[in-house]
mmCIF file with all atom_site columns, C-alpha atoms in Angstrom:
data_model
loop_
_atom_site.group_PDB
_atom_site.id
_atom_site.type_symbol
_atom_site.label_atom_id
_atom_site.label_alt_id
_atom_site.label_comp_id
_atom_site.label_asym_id
_atom_site.label_entity_id
_atom_site.label_seq_id
_atom_site.pdbx_PDB_ins_code
_atom_site.Cartn_x
_atom_site.Cartn_y
_atom_site.Cartn_z
_atom_site.occupancy
_atom_site.B_iso_or_equiv
_atom_site.pdbx_formal_charge
_atom_site.auth_seq_id
_atom_site.auth_comp_id
_atom_site.auth_asym_id
_atom_site.auth_atom_id
_atom_site.pdbx_PDB_model_num
ATOM 1   C CA . MET A 1 1   ? 0.000   0.000   0.000   1.00 0.00 ? 806 MET A CA 1
ATOM 2   C CA . ALA A 1 2   ? 2.901   2.328   -0.491  1.00 0.00 ? 807 ALA A CA 1
ATOM 3   C CA . GLY A 1 3   ? 2.044   5.698   -1.979  1.00 0.00 ? 808 GLY A CA 1
ATOM 4   C CA . ARG A 1 4   ? -1.313  6.225   -0.285  1.00 0.00 ? 809 ARG A CA 1
ATOM 5   C CA . GLY A 1 5   ? -2.008  7.584   3.185   1.00 0.00 ? 810 GLY A CA 1
ATOM 6   C CA . LYS A 1 6   ? 0.368   7.369   6.111   1.00 0.00 ? 811 LYS A CA 1
ATOM 7   C CA . THR A 1 7   ? 3.288   5.047   5.926   1.00 0.00 ? 812 THR A CA 1
ATOM 8   C CA . LEU A 1 8   ? 3.978   2.857   8.872   1.00 0.00 ? 813 LEU A CA 1
ATOM 9   C CA . GLY A 1 9   ? 7.566   3.969   9.363   1.00 0.00 ? 814 GLY A CA 1
ATOM 10  C CA . SER A 1 10  ? 6.959   7.771   9.679   1.00 0.00 ? 815 SER A CA 1
ATOM 11  C CA . ALA A 1 11  ? 5.980   8.232   13.308  1.00 0.00 ? 816 ALA A CA 1
ATOM 12  C CA . ALA A 1 12  ? 7.503   11.729  13.523  1.00 0.00 ? 817 ALA A CA 1
ATOM 13  C CA . ALA A 1 13  ? 5.258   14.183  11.671  1.00 0.00 ? 818 ALA A CA 1
ATOM 14  C CA . LYS A 1 14  ? 6.775   17.108  9.793   1.00 0.00 ? 819 LYS A CA 1
ATOM 15  C CA . LYS A 1 15  ? 6.853   20.337  11.858  1.00 0.00 ? 820 LYS A CA 1
ATOM 16  C CA . ALA A 1 16  ? 4.539   23.046  10.442  1.00 0.00 ? 821 ALA A CA 1
ATOM 17  C CA . THR A 1 17  ? 6.289   26.208  9.215   1.00 0.00 ? 822 THR A CA 1
ATOM 18  C CA . SER A 1 18  ? 4.518   29.537  9.245   1.00 0.00 ? 823 SER A CA 1
ATOM 19  C CA . ARG A 1 19  ? 3.978   31.581  6.120   1.00 0.00 ? 824 ARG A CA 1
ATOM 20  C CA . SER A 1 20  ? 5.979   34.377  7.746   1.00 0.00 ? 825 SER A CA 1
ATOM 21  C CA . SER A 1 21  ? 9.038   32.165  8.118   1.00 0.00 ? 826 SER A CA 1
ATOM 22  C CA . LYS A 1 22  ? 8.609   30.860  4.564   1.00 0.00 ? 827 LYS A CA 1
ATOM 23  C CA . ALA A 1 23  ? 8.624   34.446  3.303   1.00 0.00 ? 828 ALA A CA 1
ATOM 24  C CA . GLY A 1 24  ? 11.459  35.441  5.650   1.00 0.00 ? 829 GLY A CA 1
ATOM 25  C CA . LEU A 1 25  ? 9.359   38.073  7.408   1.00 0.00 ? 830 LEU A CA 1
ATOM 26  C CA . GLN A 1 26  ? 8.834   39.084  11.019  1.00 0.00 ? 831 GLN A CA 1
ATOM 27  C CA . PHE A 1 27  ? 5.313   40.431  10.518  1.00 0.00 ? 832 PHE A CA 1
ATOM 28  C CA . PRO A 1 28  ? 2.495   37.836  10.804  1.00 0.00 ? 833 PRO A CA 1
ATOM 29  C CA . VAL A 1 29  ? 1.302   36.804  7.340   1.00 0.00 ? 834 VAL A CA 1
ATOM 30  C CA . GLY A 1 30  ? -1.476  34.584  8.722   1.00 0.00 ? 835 GLY A CA 1
ATOM 31  C CA . ARG A 1 31  ? -2.917  37.328  10.915  1.00 0.00 ? 836 ARG A CA 1
ATOM 32  C CA . ILE A 1 32  ? -2.832  39.841  8.051   1.00 0.00 ? 837 ILE A CA 1
ATOM 33  C CA . ALA A 1 33  ? -4.592  37.289  5.817   1.00 0.00 ? 838 ALA A CA 1
ATOM 34  C CA . ARG A 1 34  ? -7.270  36.842  8.480   1.00 0.00 ? 839 ARG A CA 1
ATOM 35  C CA . PHE A 1 35  ? -7.742  40.622  8.754   1.00 0.00 ? 840 PHE A CA 1
ATOM 36  C CA . LEU A 1 36  ? -7.990  40.985  4.976   1.00 0.00 ? 841 LEU A CA 1
ATOM 37  C CA . LYS A 1 37  ? -10.658 38.285  4.804   1.00 0.00 ? 842 LYS A CA 1
ATOM 38  C CA . ALA A 1 38  ? -12.628 39.588  7.795   1.00 0.00 ? 843 ALA A CA 1
ATOM 39  C CA . GLY A 1 39  ? -12.412 43.209  6.650   1.00 0.00 ? 844 GLY A CA 1
ATOM 40  C CA . LYS A 1 40  ? -14.493 42.605  3.520   1.00 0.00 ? 845 LYS A CA 1
ATOM 41  C CA . TYR A 1 41  ? -12.040 44.568  1.380   1.00 0.00 ? 846 TYR A CA 1
ATOM 42  C CA . ALA A 1 42  ? -12.749 42.108  -1.401  1.00 0.00 ? 847 ALA A CA 1
ATOM 43  C CA . GLU A 1 43  ? -14.826 38.992  -1.882  1.00 0.00 ? 848 GLU A CA 1
ATOM 44  C CA . ARG A 1 44  ? -11.711 36.856  -2.243  1.00 0.00 ? 849 ARG A CA 1
ATOM 45  C CA . VAL A 1 45  ? -8.106  37.335  -1.117  1.00 0.00 ? 850 VAL A CA 1
ATOM 46  C CA . GLY A 1 46  ? -5.221  35.827  -3.073  1.00 0.00 ? 851 GLY A CA 1
ATOM 47  C CA . ALA A 1 47  ? -2.460  33.818  -1.424  1.00 0.00 ? 852 ALA A CA 1
ATOM 48  C CA . GLY A 1 48  ? 0.247   36.368  -2.239  1.00 0.00 ? 853 GLY A CA 1
ATOM 49  C CA . ALA A 1 49  ? -1.606  39.476  -1.057  1.00 0.00 ? 854 ALA A CA 1
ATOM 50  C CA . PRO A 1 50  ? -1.057  39.039  2.700   1.00 0.00 ? 855 PRO A CA 1
ATOM 51  C CA . VAL A 1 51  ? 2.612   38.164  2.133   1.00 0.00 ? 856 VAL A CA 1
ATOM 52  C CA . TYR A 1 52  ? 3.148   41.303  0.069   1.00 0.00 ? 857 TYR A CA 1
ATOM 53  C CA . LEU A 1 53  ? 1.251   43.490  2.545   1.00 0.00 ? 858 LEU A CA 1
ATOM 54  C CA . ALA A 1 54  ? 3.230   42.048  5.470   1.00 0.00 ? 859 ALA A CA 1
ATOM 55  C CA . ALA A 1 55  ? 6.486   42.788  3.625   1.00 0.00 ? 860 ALA A CA 1
ATOM 56  C CA . VAL A 1 56  ? 5.433   46.382  2.923   1.00 0.00 ? 861 VAL A CA 1
ATOM 57  C CA . LEU A 1 57  ? 4.365   46.967  6.532   1.00 0.00 ? 862 LEU A CA 1
ATOM 58  C CA . GLU A 1 58  ? 7.602   45.445  7.829   1.00 0.00 ? 863 GLU A CA 1
ATOM 59  C CA . TYR A 1 59  ? 9.665   47.667  5.529   1.00 0.00 ? 864 TYR A CA 1
ATOM 60  C CA . LEU A 1 60  ? 7.816   50.825  6.616   1.00 0.00 ? 865 LEU A CA 1
ATOM 61  C CA . ALA A 1 61  ? 8.161   49.914  10.293  1.00 0.00 ? 866 ALA A CA 1
ATOM 62  C CA . ALA A 1 62  ? 11.896  49.259  9.875   1.00 0.00 ? 867 ALA A CA 1
ATOM 63  C CA . GLU A 1 63  ? 12.358  52.572  8.054   1.00 0.00 ? 868 GLU A CA 1
ATOM 64  C CA . VAL A 1 64  ? 10.523  54.585  10.722  1.00 0.00 ? 869 VAL A CA 1
ATOM 65  C CA . LEU A 1 65  ? 12.334  52.784  13.550  1.00 0.00 ? 870 LEU A CA 1
ATOM 66  C CA . GLU A 1 66  ? 15.734  53.368  11.959  1.00 0.00 ? 871 GLU A CA 1
ATOM 67  C CA . LEU A 1 67  ? 15.093  57.097  11.530  1.00 0.00 ? 872 LEU A CA 1
ATOM 68  C CA . ALA A 1 68  ? 13.579  57.362  15.018  1.00 0.00 ? 873 ALA A CA 1
ATOM 69  C CA . GLY A 1 69  ? 16.612  55.577  16.466  1.00 0.00 ? 874 GLY A CA 1
ATOM 70  C CA . ASN A 1 70  ? 18.872  58.089  14.730  1.00 0.00 ? 875 ASN A CA 1
ATOM 71  C CA . ALA A 1 71  ? 16.785  60.940  16.166  1.00 0.00 ? 876 ALA A CA 1
ATOM 72  C CA . ALA A 1 72  ? 17.021  59.418  19.649  1.00 0.00 ? 877 ALA A CA 1
ATOM 73  C CA . ARG A 1 73  ? 20.788  59.044  19.304  1.00 0.00 ? 878 ARG A CA 1
ATOM 74  C CA . ASP A 1 74  ? 21.061  62.667  18.119  1.00 0.00 ? 879 ASP A CA 1
ATOM 75  C CA . ASN A 1 75  ? 19.248  63.701  21.316  1.00 0.00 ? 880 ASN A CA 1
ATOM 76  C CA . LYS A 1 76  ? 21.607  61.498  23.391  1.00 0.00 ? 881 LYS A CA 1
ATOM 77  C CA . LYS A 1 77  ? 18.812  59.119  24.423  1.00 0.00 ? 882 LYS A CA 1
ATOM 78  C CA . THR A 1 78  ? 18.771  55.327  24.377  1.00 0.00 ? 883 THR A CA 1
ATOM 79  C CA . ARG A 1 79  ? 14.987  54.907  24.300  1.00 0.00 ? 884 ARG A CA 1
ATOM 80  C CA . ILE A 1 80  ? 12.755  55.868  21.373  1.00 0.00 ? 885 ILE A CA 1
ATOM 81  C CA . VAL A 1 81  ? 9.809   58.009  22.482  1.00 0.00 ? 886 VAL A CA 1
ATOM 82  C CA . PRO A 1 82  ? 6.963   59.439  20.348  1.00 0.00 ? 887 PRO A CA 1
ATOM 83  C CA . ARG A 1 83  ? 8.883   62.714  19.978  1.00 0.00 ? 888 ARG A CA 1
ATOM 84  C CA . HIS A 1 84  ? 11.674  60.867  18.160  1.00 0.00 ? 889 HIS A CA 1
ATOM 85  C CA . ILE A 1 85  ? 9.153   59.224  15.829  1.00 0.00 ? 890 ILE A CA 1
ATOM 86  C CA . GLN A 1 86  ? 7.611   62.630  15.090  1.00 0.00 ? 891 GLN A CA 1
ATOM 87  C CA . LEU A 1 87  ? 11.018  64.140  14.304  1.00 0.00 ? 892 LEU A CA 1
ATOM 88  C CA . ALA A 1 88  ? 11.952  61.169  12.128  1.00 0.00 ? 893 ALA A CA 1
ATOM 89  C CA . VAL A 1 89  ? 8.724   61.212  10.109  1.00 0.00 ? 894 VAL A CA 1
ATOM 90  C CA . ARG A 1 90  ? 8.543   64.985  9.609   1.00 0.00 ? 895 ARG A CA 1
ATOM 91  C CA . ASN A 1 91  ? 12.209  65.316  8.598   1.00 0.00 ? 896 ASN A CA 1
ATOM 92  C CA . ASP A 1 92  ? 11.894  62.620  5.918   1.00 0.00 ? 897 ASP A CA 1
ATOM 93  C CA . GLU A 1 93  ? 10.226  63.965  2.777   1.00 0.00 ? 898 GLU A CA 1
ATOM 94  C CA . GLU A 1 94  ? 8.542   60.739  1.637   1.00 0.00 ? 899 GLU A CA 1
ATOM 95  C CA . LEU A 1 95  ? 7.353   59.647  5.082   1.00 0.00 ? 900 LEU A CA 1
ATOM 96  C CA . SER A 1 96  ? 6.092   63.157  5.766   1.00 0.00 ? 901 SER A CA 1
ATOM 97  C CA . LYS A 1 97  ? 4.056   63.021  2.566   1.00 0.00 ? 902 LYS A CA 1
ATOM 98  C CA . LEU A 1 98  ? 2.717   59.549  3.412   1.00 0.00 ? 903 LEU A CA 1
ATOM 99  C CA . LEU A 1 99  ? 1.836   60.480  7.005   1.00 0.00 ? 904 LEU A CA 1
ATOM 100 C CA . GLY A 1 100 ? 0.980   64.124  6.336   1.00 0.00 ? 905 GLY A CA 1
ATOM 101 C CA . ASP A 1 101 ? -2.465  64.031  7.963   1.00 0.00 ? 906 ASP A CA 1
ATOM 102 C CA . VAL A 1 102 ? -1.423  61.747  10.829  1.00 0.00 ? 907 VAL A CA 1
ATOM 103 C CA . THR A 1 103 ? -1.201  63.127  14.360  1.00 0.00 ? 908 THR A CA 1
ATOM 104 C CA . ILE A 1 104 ? 1.401   61.387  16.508  1.00 0.00 ? 909 ILE A CA 1
ATOM 105 C CA . ALA A 1 105 ? 0.337   61.466  20.163  1.00 0.00 ? 910 ALA A CA 1
ATOM 106 C CA . ASN A 1 106 ? 2.917   63.186  22.407  1.00 0.00 ? 911 ASN A CA 1
ATOM 107 C CA . GLY A 1 107 ? 4.975   63.947  19.308  1.00 0.00 ? 912 GLY A CA 1
ATOM 108 C CA . GLY A 1 108 ? 5.146   67.703  19.814  1.00 0.00 ? 913 GLY A CA 1
ATOM 109 C CA . VAL A 1 109 ? 5.721   70.131  16.963  1.00 0.00 ? 914 VAL A CA 1
ATOM 110 C CA . MET A 1 110 ? 8.613   70.678  14.612  1.00 0.00 ? 915 MET A CA 1
ATOM 111 C CA . PRO A 1 111 ? 11.011  73.394  15.749  1.00 0.00 ? 916 PRO A CA 1
ATOM 112 C CA . ASN A 1 112 ? 10.744  76.397  13.437  1.00 0.00 ? 917 ASN A CA 1
ATOM 113 C CA . ILE A 1 113 ? 11.691  80.053  13.817  1.00 0.00 ? 918 ILE A CA 1
ATOM 114 C CA . HIS A 1 114 ? 10.761  82.366  10.960  1.00 0.00 ? 919 HIS A CA 1
ATOM 115 C CA . ASN A 1 115 ? 13.706  84.149  9.330   1.00 0.00 ? 920 ASN A CA 1
ATOM 116 C CA . LEU A 1 116 ? 12.260  87.589  10.106  1.00 0.00 ? 921 LEU A CA 1
ATOM 117 C CA . LEU A 1 117 ? 12.363  86.786  13.818  1.00 0.00 ? 922 LEU A CA 1
ATOM 118 C CA . LEU A 1 118 ? 16.008  85.741  13.813  1.00 0.00 ? 923 LEU A CA 1
ATOM 119 C CA . PRO A 1 119 ? 18.613  88.358  14.832  1.00 0.00 ? 924 PRO A CA 1
ATOM 120 C CA . LYS A 1 120 ? 20.440  90.121  12.009  1.00 0.00 ? 925 LYS A CA 1
ATOM 121 C CA . LYS A 1 121 ? 23.971  88.992  11.231  1.00 0.00 ? 926 LYS A CA 1
ATOM 122 C CA . ALA A 1 122 ? 26.683  91.468  12.287  1.00 0.00 ? 927 ALA A CA 1
ATOM 123 C CA . GLY A 1 123 ? 28.657  91.315  9.025   1.00 0.00 ? 928 GLY A CA 1
ATOM 124 C CA . SER A 1 124 ? 25.769  92.021  6.665   1.00 0.00 ? 929 SER A CA 1
ATOM 125 C CA . SER A 1 125 ? 24.578  95.500  5.764   1.00 0.00 ? 930 SER A CA 1
ATOM 126 C CA . LYS A 1 126 ? 21.343  96.534  7.433   1.00 0.00 ? 931 LYS A CA 1
ATOM 127 C CA . PRO A 1 127 ? 18.386  96.388  5.022   1.00 0.00 ? 932 PRO A CA 1
ATOM 128 C CA . SER A 1 128 ? 16.292  99.500  4.624   1.00 0.00 ? 933 SER A CA 1
ATOM 129 C CA . ALA A 1 129 ? 12.814  99.834  6.122   1.00 0.00 ? 934 ALA A CA 1
ATOM 130 C CA . ASP A 1 130 ? 11.266  99.424  2.658   1.00 0.00 ? 935 ASP A CA 1
ATOM 131 C CA . ASP A 1 131 ? 12.937  96.016  2.245   1.00 0.00 ? 936 ASP A CA 1
ATOM 132 C CA . GLU A 1 132 ? 11.522  94.853  5.578   1.00 0.00 ? 937 GLU A CA 1
ATOM 133 C CA . ASN A 1 133 ? 8.069   96.195  4.650   1.00 0.00 ? 938 ASN A CA 1
ATOM 134 C CA . ASP A 1 134 ? 8.228   94.385  1.317   1.00 0.00 ? 939 ASP A CA 1
ATOM 135 C CA . GLU A 1 135 ? 9.047   91.110  3.079   1.00 0.00 ? 940 GLU A CA 1
ATOM 136 C CA . LEU A 1 136 ? 6.144   91.609  5.470   1.00 0.00 ? 941 LEU A CA 1
ATOM 137 C CA . SER A 1 137 ? 3.874   92.510  2.557   1.00 0.00 ? 942 SER A CA 1
ATOM 138 C CA . LYS A 1 138 ? 4.802   89.274  0.813   1.00 0.00 ? 943 LYS A CA 1
ATOM 139 C CA . LEU A 1 139 ? 3.996   87.338  3.971   1.00 0.00 ? 944 LEU A CA 1
ATOM 140 C CA . LEU A 1 140 ? 0.669   89.041  4.572   1.00 0.00 ? 945 LEU A CA 1
ATOM 141 C CA . GLY A 1 141 ? -0.324  89.134  0.927   1.00 0.00 ? 946 GLY A CA 1
ATOM 142 C CA . ASP A 1 142 ? -2.924  91.723  0.028   1.00 0.00 ? 947 ASP A CA 1
ATOM 143 C CA . LEU A 1 143 ? -4.300  91.951  3.572   1.00 0.00 ? 948 LEU A CA 1
ATOM 144 C CA . THR A 1 144 ? -3.205  93.976  6.565   1.00 0.00 ? 949 THR A CA 1
ATOM 145 C CA . ILE A 1 145 ? -4.535  94.091  10.091  1.00 0.00 ? 950 ILE A CA 1
ATOM 146 C CA . ALA A 1 146 ? -5.341  97.528  11.511  1.00 0.00 ? 951 ALA A CA 1
ATOM 147 C CA . ASN A 1 147 ? -7.045  97.881  14.889  1.00 0.00 ? 952 ASN A CA 1
ATOM 148 C CA . GLY A 1 148 ? -7.985  94.207  14.788  1.00 0.00 ? 953 GLY A CA 1
ATOM 149 C CA . VAL A 1 149 ? -9.769  94.544  11.423  1.00 0.00 ? 954 VAL A CA 1
ATOM 150 C CA . VAL A 1 150 ? -8.493  92.737  8.339   1.00 0.00 ? 955 VAL A CA 1
ATOM 151 C CA . MET A 1 151 ? -8.538  95.042  5.326   1.00 0.00 ? 956 MET A CA 1
ATOM 152 C CA . PRO A 1 152 ? -6.939  95.140  1.875   1.00 0.00 ? 957 PRO A CA 1
ATOM 153 C CA . ASN A 1 153 ? -3.393  96.421  1.805   1.00 0.00 ? 958 ASN A CA 1
ATOM 154 C CA . ILE A 1 154 ? -3.880  99.812  0.087   1.00 0.00 ? 959 ILE A CA 1
ATOM 155 C CA . ARG A 1 155 ? -0.137  100.334 -0.328  1.00 0.00 ? 960 ARG A CA 1
ATOM 156 C CA . ASN A 1 156 ? 0.216   97.130  -2.373  1.00 0.00 ? 961 ASN A CA 1
ATOM 157 C CA . LEU A 1 157 ? -2.819  97.972  -4.479  1.00 0.00 ? 962 LEU A CA 1
ATOM 158 C CA . LEU A 1 158 ? -1.482  101.459 -5.255  1.00 0.00 ? 963 LEU A CA 1
ATOM 159 C CA . LEU A 1 159 ? 1.996   100.156 -6.046  1.00 0.00 ? 964 LEU A CA 1
ATOM 160 C CA . SER A 1 160 ? 0.598   97.523  -8.382  1.00 0.00 ? 965 SER A CA 1
ATOM 161 C CA . LYS A 1 161 ? -1.493  100.174 -10.196 1.00 0.00 ? 966 LYS A CA 1
ATOM 162 C CA . LYS A 1 162 ? 1.539   102.461 -10.556 1.00 0.00 ? 967 LYS A CA 1
ATOM 163 C CA . ALA A 1 163 ? 3.665   99.610  -11.862 1.00 0.00 ? 968 ALA A CA 1
ATOM 164 C CA . GLY A 1 164 ? 0.935   98.641  -14.303 1.00 0.00 ? 969 GLY A CA 1
ATOM 165 C CA . SER A 1 165 ? 0.512   102.179 -15.679 1.00 0.00 ? 970 SER A CA 1
ATOM 166 C CA . SER A 1 166 ? 4.254   102.857 -16.148 1.00 0.00 ? 971 SER A CA 1
ATOM 167 C CA . LYS A 1 167 ? 4.690   99.899  -18.503 1.00 0.00 ? 972 LYS A CA 1
ATOM 168 C CA . PRO A 1 168 ? 3.654   100.529 -22.096 1.00 0.00 ? 973 PRO A CA 1
ATOM 169 C CA . SER A 1 169 ? 0.949   98.131  -23.119 1.00 0.00 ? 974 SER A CA 1
ATOM 170 C CA . ALA A 1 170 ? 0.759   96.324  -26.443 1.00 0.00 ? 975 ALA A CA 1
ATOM 171 C CA . ASP A 1 171 ? -2.084  98.668  -27.512 1.00 0.00 ? 976 ASP A CA 1
ATOM 172 C CA . ASP A 1 172 ? 0.128   101.790 -27.056 1.00 0.00 ? 977 ASP A CA 1
ATOM 173 C CA . GLU A 1 173 ? 2.778   100.552 -29.503 1.00 0.00 ? 978 GLU A CA 1
#
């Protein structure tokens, strides 16, 4: 009866190997497959989909943890805290785009001081008041705040009209 069913000599059954170990992953392929099936994302789930998704999730986790570990080391800490994850994600262009709308609890905010608020350098020549006003005008756009009321910036409107009238138009030529 060789070839069918159990053979008499094989008392030791073969040890089951997980799909994660077959794929060489740390993330649980079986659990992800169960979640995909239970989540009703599709009527049927292929055999390769949970493996691929587990690999992608593992890669993203490794990337974030590596950058967060670097941020922790830069801050002379040995433990990664949410602040380090926030710094890692927001300083990386692609991760910041991917997690742009995500709020990281206890992550804090990114340090940022606007250039206008920084002290002037000693070696550079001092810019005139008009240059500073122009920079502020660019920041505020066409609106200014006077006595708590937002109103159009008359100075910018007048300057734009003067600049427009001094140029010869195509009709004048």
